[in-house]
Each structure stands twice: as structure tokens, then as C-alpha cells.
Amino acid sequence: MAPEHPLVHKITTDINREAVESYIQEATRQTDIERESIETDKTGVFTGGYAVNPVNNERIPIWIADYVLMTYGTGAIMAVPAHDERDFEFALKFGLPILPVIDRGDGKLKSFAALESMESGFPAALTEANIPYVLTDLGYEVTIPLEKMDQYLQIAQTNLFPGYWSEVVGAQWLFVFKDEIIQWDSVRTDRNILSRCKSLKPAIEDIRSLMEMLWLCEFYRDTLYHHEYGRMINSGQFSGTAGDAAVPSVIAWLEERGIGTGAVNYRLRDWLISRQRYWGAPIPMVYCQACGVQPVPDDQLPILLPEDVQWLPTGESPLKLHPIWSNTTCPVCGESAKRETDTMDTFMCSSWYHLRYLSPDYDLGPFDQREYDYWMPVDIYTGGIEHATMHLIYTRFFHKAGRDMDIMKGSEPMLQLRNQGIVLGEDSEKMSKSRGNVIAPDHLVNRYGADVVRAYLMFFSRWDLGGPWNSSGIEGVVRWVRRVWILFHEVREDPSFGKQEFDAYDPDTIRNLKRKVHQTLQKVSHDFEEFEFNTIISALMELLNEIYKARDEGAAGSDEWREMEDIYLRMMAPVTPHIAEELWQLIGKQYSIHTQSWPEVDEDAAVEETIPLIIQVNGKLRDRIQVPLNIRAEEAEMVALSSKVVQGYLSGKNPQRIIYVPGRLVNIVL
């Protein structure tokens, strides 16, 4: 319930009253916007009261939470924590049961099995069944094809050691024990399964629900919650009901029994587009005493703003004060009339200006349809979080209206929304003139150049999080850029640059250089797609250290070196565009680097020739050793047993067995 709901005082028990009243006072000090923010930590208090679910007669604990508003519906909601993001966070925080009641439409199935919980034949059985898995330091991360679920359950139960369990989550919710497989389908089974897990693993004694326990496994997290409509599950007589029929089916059932009725609540509000100012687009309407309000005919559009306005301290729009601009004639009767002197909200223009940019000189319509077909929809929309509830929603309204008028296509104008974080002042507050904490970058640009400041803005914090500004860290970026500049110039000043014979270059050095370049290209390509700009610069810094090593080992001038120069500068170009352009010219390339395509990763070159082999004793990590990529099983076992760290744990004992997972680990069982 909303904290201010009138029933709260009635249902609150005496033992909970003090906490509830204190919470109500705190909640009512916040604005609705603050309370609805998805970025704030969820808070709430249990009233001590219960409601009865009219469908299954289960008792439901009643909480109050500030993210529930009296202005939303009735001010009381039936939380569905498995399928509403805010409810999920709330229930997870307070240990409330979270039972999935809507099936996943994508069929995603996952299972995690701890290394010590499974027999040595488990990975081989998965491979033979063509069930994909990834081995980590902790265990097997299994992604189960839906049609192979029964086969997986048999493999898991067969290989499971007594005293352990595993689970299947996603399109099915099952817990696998050595003696039985239990379906998680109710709050009651939630308690029973959790109780059994605690008896096997006392370390989880403080866990309050199955979902809280599953949430501890990061591999599961993208599978535990979803909000898409799908077939109802774990819902008694309604299980199996299709998603699009679920709501009307339950409403009809309630209405038949006289215990509920369907209702529709709208939260849309009118948008007042008129503004009493000069700089908006004129509203193309005229006022005639005889004919009333009339639209300006198409052949008289656009209505242009006058340029000889006066700004007077009257509180009136300059258009209203202009001596002649508002004078016109009625398009119906031809008599004298007055123009509308209000202008449109600037959101009216910004809601569709991305379309006008397609063909700004086009005069046969709002945009050239050919350009629209080529460019739309917009690939990525970026902006602050407030854009999602302001500009973006207006843009979507315009697009959907245009779609209904057959002007635009598809349901959405943008494919993806990315919200950037805010660069705060050095006092960790949002920059504003009133606070006096605005930081102008001009002095940094004058001292270090625009490229360095640009790179540091990308480097000093995550793009999507932002953070307090601190210019002291810029020196690291300065050193990186300077080292790149020096490297490219110095190697070309060496008289022997590029004059060695091919076989004069050390093959290991140039092979390692090529591998590092393409590994970095893999990472940088991924990070650009994900807007992880800070790690791009870190990767380029790390690669530069390897390039200097390769230069010192005589690689400069080789074909691999020239390939490195080409790829490195293309990766730098979005970060430091001017310096990259200068160096592109230095190495003899055609203007401009910014017209080049993105380099392609050589997957074969990027493959490591050695791998870190994890050494475990009784399932616990004890050592990591670099070994050849294609090391054989008996060689891997010898390497593991010869580790000085491992020998200390063996204390002269002979292993009971040795488990080797190819390319990943050796587990020595004592």
C-alpha cells in the first residue's frame, strides 16, 4: 500500500505501529518523482496485517512502500515480484517469496553445478548429449536446450554426489536432489525446498527465500526475472492460460463470483503546448470575429517569426507587443483577423526534428520518404534519465501518430535507449550556477589540447554512471597520448626502420605483437558497442606497453608492425580524433582516417598459444599455471602434481583420483 493510504492505520497491528508511523513521516517528505525513481534503494515496512488472495485464499502480508503512490490506481497493489522490476527488488531485499507465475517466451533454461557436487563424468556426459556448458573456477554453467531438459535432469541426478543439489531455472523451475526432483510451484514448496537446502548446507541458514538463494549465483541473474507476458504457470486453475488472455480470464472469474470487477485507469495528462514567448514555432491559427478560430491555409505556411521584436519588461510575449505582426486576414471571409501570438512548446519541434534532419531542404512534405527508408529507425538514443519521461515519450507519441497516419513505419522511432551518467562537481553535487560548482574545461583544453580532455572525459568514470569530476587524473591520459606520439615519430626517425629482411625479425616477437593487437581489437570493438569507453582507453594503454616491448625486441618496420600502426590508430580515432588524423598522415595513409572502415579481428591471430591451467585440491583453487594450449591429459596431471603449492597440500598422500577438464583445470581429490 501507499504509506498515506487511509486503510494503513486500520490494518496496522500495535506491535508494528511505531515503525509504520515513522516510515509514513519519512515517505511524505519526498516528491512523487523521488518516490518513483528506479535508482533509489527500495524501502518499506510490514504493517502486521494480512489480505486474503481471493483466487487461492492464501494470506498475503501487507507492507507499505514509498514507491506505491495514492495517485496510481487505488493506492494499493498486488505485487507480482517475479515479473515487476520494482516488486522484485523489494521482495528480494526483504526476503519475501518470489514465485514465477508467467512462463518465459524464449525457452531459456539454465543450471549451475558446483565442481565438488558432480562426478568426474559429468562434463563428458554433457558433451556427449550436446548440452553446452562453460567451466568456471566455481563450477559448470550449463545452458540447456529446451528439448534436452529431461536428458539433462537424468545426467545431473546420475552424477550428483549425495549431500548436494542442483537446480534448473528459467522455462522450468526444478530442484535436483540425489533421491528426487522437486518442482518449485508454490510458496509452500518454496519453504520446503529451502529447508532441505539449508539442512545440506548450513552456510545458507540466513537465506529467506529460494529466489534470494538463486540470486547469489550471478550466472542465473538474467534468467530469474522477466516482465514479458507469457503463459501462466504455478497459478492453479489458470495455469496454461495464454498471456494475452490471462488478465481478462481472471477478471471474468472474479466477476462471476462477485468478488471483483475490471476497471481501466489512465495516467495520461493533457499536454499544454502553448507558450507565451518569442522563440517557439508560431501556432498557425487566426481569430476572426465572424468565423471564429481558423487554421492558416497550407499555401500560407510556414508562418515566420518577425525579426524586429522588442524585449520589454512587461511580462508579455514580444509577439503580442509587435505593432503589425499579428494583423492578418481571415482565410474564410477575407476580413481582418488576428494571428495567435502564443508559440508552441519547443518539445513540439524536438519531437520530430530527427526526421527533418534527413532532408532539411525537402519541400514536398516533412521529409523525403527515400531518406526515411534508408536511415530510420534511429539506432541509439542517448540522453539523461529524465529524457525517458520527457523528450523521448513525446517523440514516441509523434511517431505513433505518424504511423497511424501512414507517414511513418513501425511502432518505435528508436531501437535502443542509453542513459549516460552525470559528471558531478568536485563536491559530488550536480553542477549548477546556483551552487557555484560549474567547471569549465577551457583551461584544460588550453593546457593539454581537446583530444586529451575528450579522452579523459571518457576515461575517468563509466559513461552510464558518471561521477565527481577530478582533473588530477588527467596526467595519466596525457602520458598515454604523449607516448603514442613519441613512438610513431621515433621509429620513423630510425634509419633502419623497415629495411630489415623478413627473416631478420624474431618470429615469436612479431607473432606475440599480432596476437595482442587483435585481442585488444576484440575487446575495444565490444566495448564501443556497449558504451564502455573507460575500458577502451585502458585497453589501448595496456596494448601500448606491449608495443614498446615489441619495438625494443626489434619488431619495428615489420609487416606486423605496420598492421599494428594501422589498427591502433583506427581504434584511437573515435577517442582522440585530431591526433589520430595527424599520425595517420605520418604513416603515409590517405586522408582521412575518419572515412576508414572499422578494422576486422583476425580470430586465428587472437587465439592464445598458452592457457592458465587451474589447479584444485578437493575442489578448492590452489594454483594457476600457464601451459601449452593443446596440453594432453597426462601432461596436465604431471604439471599439477609437480606444483610446489599443491605438494604442500598433498603432504605425501596419494590422490584418490585426478579429474582433468580439457583446457580448463585439474582437480586433485584426496
mmCIF file of N, CA, C and O in Angstrom, residues 7 28 63 90 97 147 151 191 196 222 225 234 260 301 313 382 396 409 414 426 459 483 547 557 566 605 643 663 666:
data_model
loop_
_atom_site.group_PDB
_atom_site.id
_atom_site.type_symbol
_atom_site.label_atom_id
_atom_site.label_comp_id
_atom_site.label_asym_id
_atom_site.label_seq_id
_atom_site.Cartn_x
_atom_site.Cartn_y
_atom_site.Cartn_z
ATOM 1 N N LEU A 7 -6.393 3.120 4.719
ATOM 2 C CA LEU A 7 -6.571 1.852 5.432
ATOM 3 C C LEU A 7 -5.344 1.440 6.245
ATOM 4 O O LEU A 7 -5.417 0.501 7.041
ATOM 5 N N THR A 28 6.317 10.846 3.252
ATOM 6 C CA THR A 28 5.545 12.011 2.825
ATOM 7 C C THR A 28 6.413 13.251 2.643
ATOM 8 O O THR A 28 5.942 14.257 2.113
ATOM 9 N N TRP A 63 2.437 -4.779 3.224
ATOM 10 C CA TRP A 63 3.529 -3.852 3.510
ATOM 11 C C TRP A 63 3.130 -2.469 3.016
ATOM 12 O O TRP A 63 2.242 -2.332 2.178
ATOM 13 N N PHE A 90 12.115 -5.146 -4.271
ATOM 14 C CA PHE A 90 11.558 -5.010 -2.926
ATOM 15 C C PHE A 90 11.516 -6.367 -2.216
ATOM 16 O O PHE A 90 11.983 -6.511 -1.076
ATOM 17 N N PRO A 97 8.786 -14.220 -0.440
ATOM 18 C CA PRO A 97 8.782 -15.244 -1.500
ATOM 19 C C PRO A 97 8.563 -14.615 -2.877
ATOM 20 O O PRO A 97 7.746 -13.701 -3.032
ATOM 21 N N GLU A 147 14.519 -28.801 -25.507
ATOM 22 C CA GLU A 147 14.154 -30.171 -25.867
ATOM 23 C C GLU A 147 15.042 -31.208 -25.177
ATOM 24 O O GLU A 147 14.746 -32.402 -25.198
ATOM 25 N N GLN A 151 16.752 -35.011 -20.582
ATOM 26 C CA GLN A 151 18.043 -35.679 -20.685
ATOM 27 C C GLN A 151 19.037 -35.069 -19.690
ATOM 28 O O GLN A 151 19.809 -35.778 -19.042
ATOM 29 N N ARG A 191 9.215 -22.939 0.719
ATOM 30 C CA ARG A 191 9.691 -23.160 2.097
ATOM 31 C C ARG A 191 10.297 -24.545 2.266
ATOM 32 O O ARG A 191 11.343 -24.714 2.899
ATOM 33 N N ARG A 196 15.233 -27.919 2.992
ATOM 34 C CA ARG A 196 16.096 -29.066 2.685
ATOM 35 C C ARG A 196 17.494 -28.595 2.274
ATOM 36 O O ARG A 196 18.499 -29.199 2.679
ATOM 37 N N ASP A 222 20.229 -13.151 -15.111
ATOM 38 C CA ASP A 222 19.471 -12.675 -16.277
ATOM 39 C C ASP A 222 18.291 -13.586 -16.599
ATOM 40 O O ASP A 222 17.541 -13.321 -17.542
ATOM 41 N N TYR A 225 14.411 -13.119 -13.410
ATOM 42 C CA TYR A 225 13.343 -12.130 -13.522
ATOM 43 C C TYR A 225 13.035 -11.865 -14.990
ATOM 44 O O TYR A 225 13.933 -11.770 -15.815
ATOM 45 N N ASN A 234 2.166 -22.032 -12.401
ATOM 46 C CA ASN A 234 2.076 -22.015 -10.934
ATOM 47 C C ASN A 234 0.883 -21.182 -10.463
ATOM 48 O O ASN A 234 0.967 -20.462 -9.462
ATOM 49 N N GLY A 260 -14.963 -9.089 -7.450
ATOM 50 C CA GLY A 260 -14.095 -8.119 -8.108
ATOM 51 C C GLY A 260 -14.664 -7.708 -9.442
ATOM 52 O O GLY A 260 -15.465 -8.440 -10.035
ATOM 53 N N LEU A 301 1.730 28.660 -45.340
ATOM 54 C CA LEU A 301 2.711 28.154 -44.371
ATOM 55 C C LEU A 301 4.100 28.139 -44.986
ATOM 56 O O LEU A 301 4.246 27.997 -46.193
ATOM 57 N N PRO A 313 10.094 44.800 -20.415
ATOM 58 C CA PRO A 313 9.847 44.177 -19.095
ATOM 59 C C PRO A 313 8.380 44.237 -18.699
ATOM 60 O O PRO A 313 8.026 44.709 -17.626
ATOM 61 N N THR A 382 20.549 8.536 -26.993
ATOM 62 C CA THR A 382 21.282 8.742 -25.745
ATOM 63 C C THR A 382 20.799 10.013 -25.068
ATOM 64 O O THR A 382 20.403 10.976 -25.721
ATOM 65 N N ARG A 396 7.946 9.527 -29.094
ATOM 66 C CA ARG A 396 7.222 8.282 -29.363
ATOM 67 C C ARG A 396 5.758 8.570 -29.697
ATOM 68 O O ARG A 396 5.169 7.921 -30.549
ATOM 69 N N LYS A 409 6.704 4.442 -40.176
ATOM 70 C CA LYS A 409 6.593 2.987 -40.181
ATOM 71 C C LYS A 409 7.069 2.417 -38.846
ATOM 72 O O LYS A 409 7.965 2.971 -38.214
ATOM 73 N N MET A 414 13.006 4.681 -32.120
ATOM 74 C CA MET A 414 14.380 4.400 -31.685
ATOM 75 C C MET A 414 14.506 2.909 -31.350
ATOM 76 O O MET A 414 13.579 2.319 -30.800
ATOM 77 N N GLU A 426 33.103 18.842 -8.077
ATOM 78 C CA GLU A 426 34.093 18.245 -7.175
ATOM 79 C C GLU A 426 33.524 18.037 -5.774
ATOM 80 O O GLU A 426 34.107 17.316 -4.962
ATOM 81 N N PHE A 459 37.481 8.435 -19.891
ATOM 82 C CA PHE A 459 38.287 7.518 -19.090
ATOM 83 C C PHE A 459 37.994 7.595 -17.594
ATOM 84 O O PHE A 459 38.033 6.578 -16.897
ATOM 85 N N ARG A 483 53.147 9.239 -25.199
ATOM 86 C CA ARG A 483 53.914 8.031 -25.539
ATOM 87 C C ARG A 483 53.544 7.519 -26.940
ATOM 88 O O ARG A 483 54.401 7.036 -27.675
ATOM 89 N N ILE A 547 53.460 -2.871 -27.229
ATOM 90 C CA ILE A 547 54.058 -2.377 -28.482
ATOM 91 C C ILE A 547 55.476 -1.876 -28.221
ATOM 92 O O ILE A 547 56.397 -2.130 -29.011
ATOM 93 N N GLY A 557 58.976 -1.874 -38.079
ATOM 94 C CA GLY A 557 59.206 -1.938 -39.514
ATOM 95 C C GLY A 557 58.718 -3.207 -40.162
ATOM 96 O O GLY A 557 58.627 -3.283 -41.387
ATOM 97 N N ASP A 566 48.316 0.707 -38.263
ATOM 98 C CA ASP A 566 47.036 0.944 -38.931
ATOM 99 C C ASP A 566 45.867 0.702 -37.966
ATOM 100 O O ASP A 566 44.968 1.543 -37.816
ATOM 101 N N ALA A 605 44.610 -15.161 -35.245
ATOM 102 C CA ALA A 605 45.767 -14.485 -34.648
ATOM 103 C C ALA A 605 45.530 -14.170 -33.182
ATOM 104 O O ALA A 605 46.479 -14.108 -32.389
ATOM 105 N N SER A 643 53.421 -28.975 -8.915
ATOM 106 C CA SER A 643 53.312 -27.635 -8.341
ATOM 107 C C SER A 643 53.729 -27.660 -6.875
ATOM 108 O O SER A 643 53.241 -28.475 -6.089
ATOM 109 N N GLY A 663 41.646 -28.155 -21.139
ATOM 110 C CA GLY A 663 41.812 -26.729 -21.382
ATOM 111 C C GLY A 663 41.398 -25.839 -20.237
ATOM 112 O O GLY A 663 41.450 -24.611 -20.353
ATOM 113 N N VAL A 666 42.630 -28.937 -13.451
ATOM 114 C CA VAL A 666 42.907 -30.249 -12.873
ATOM 115 C C VAL A 666 42.433 -30.200 -11.424
ATOM 116 O O VAL A 666 42.812 -29.290 -10.673
#
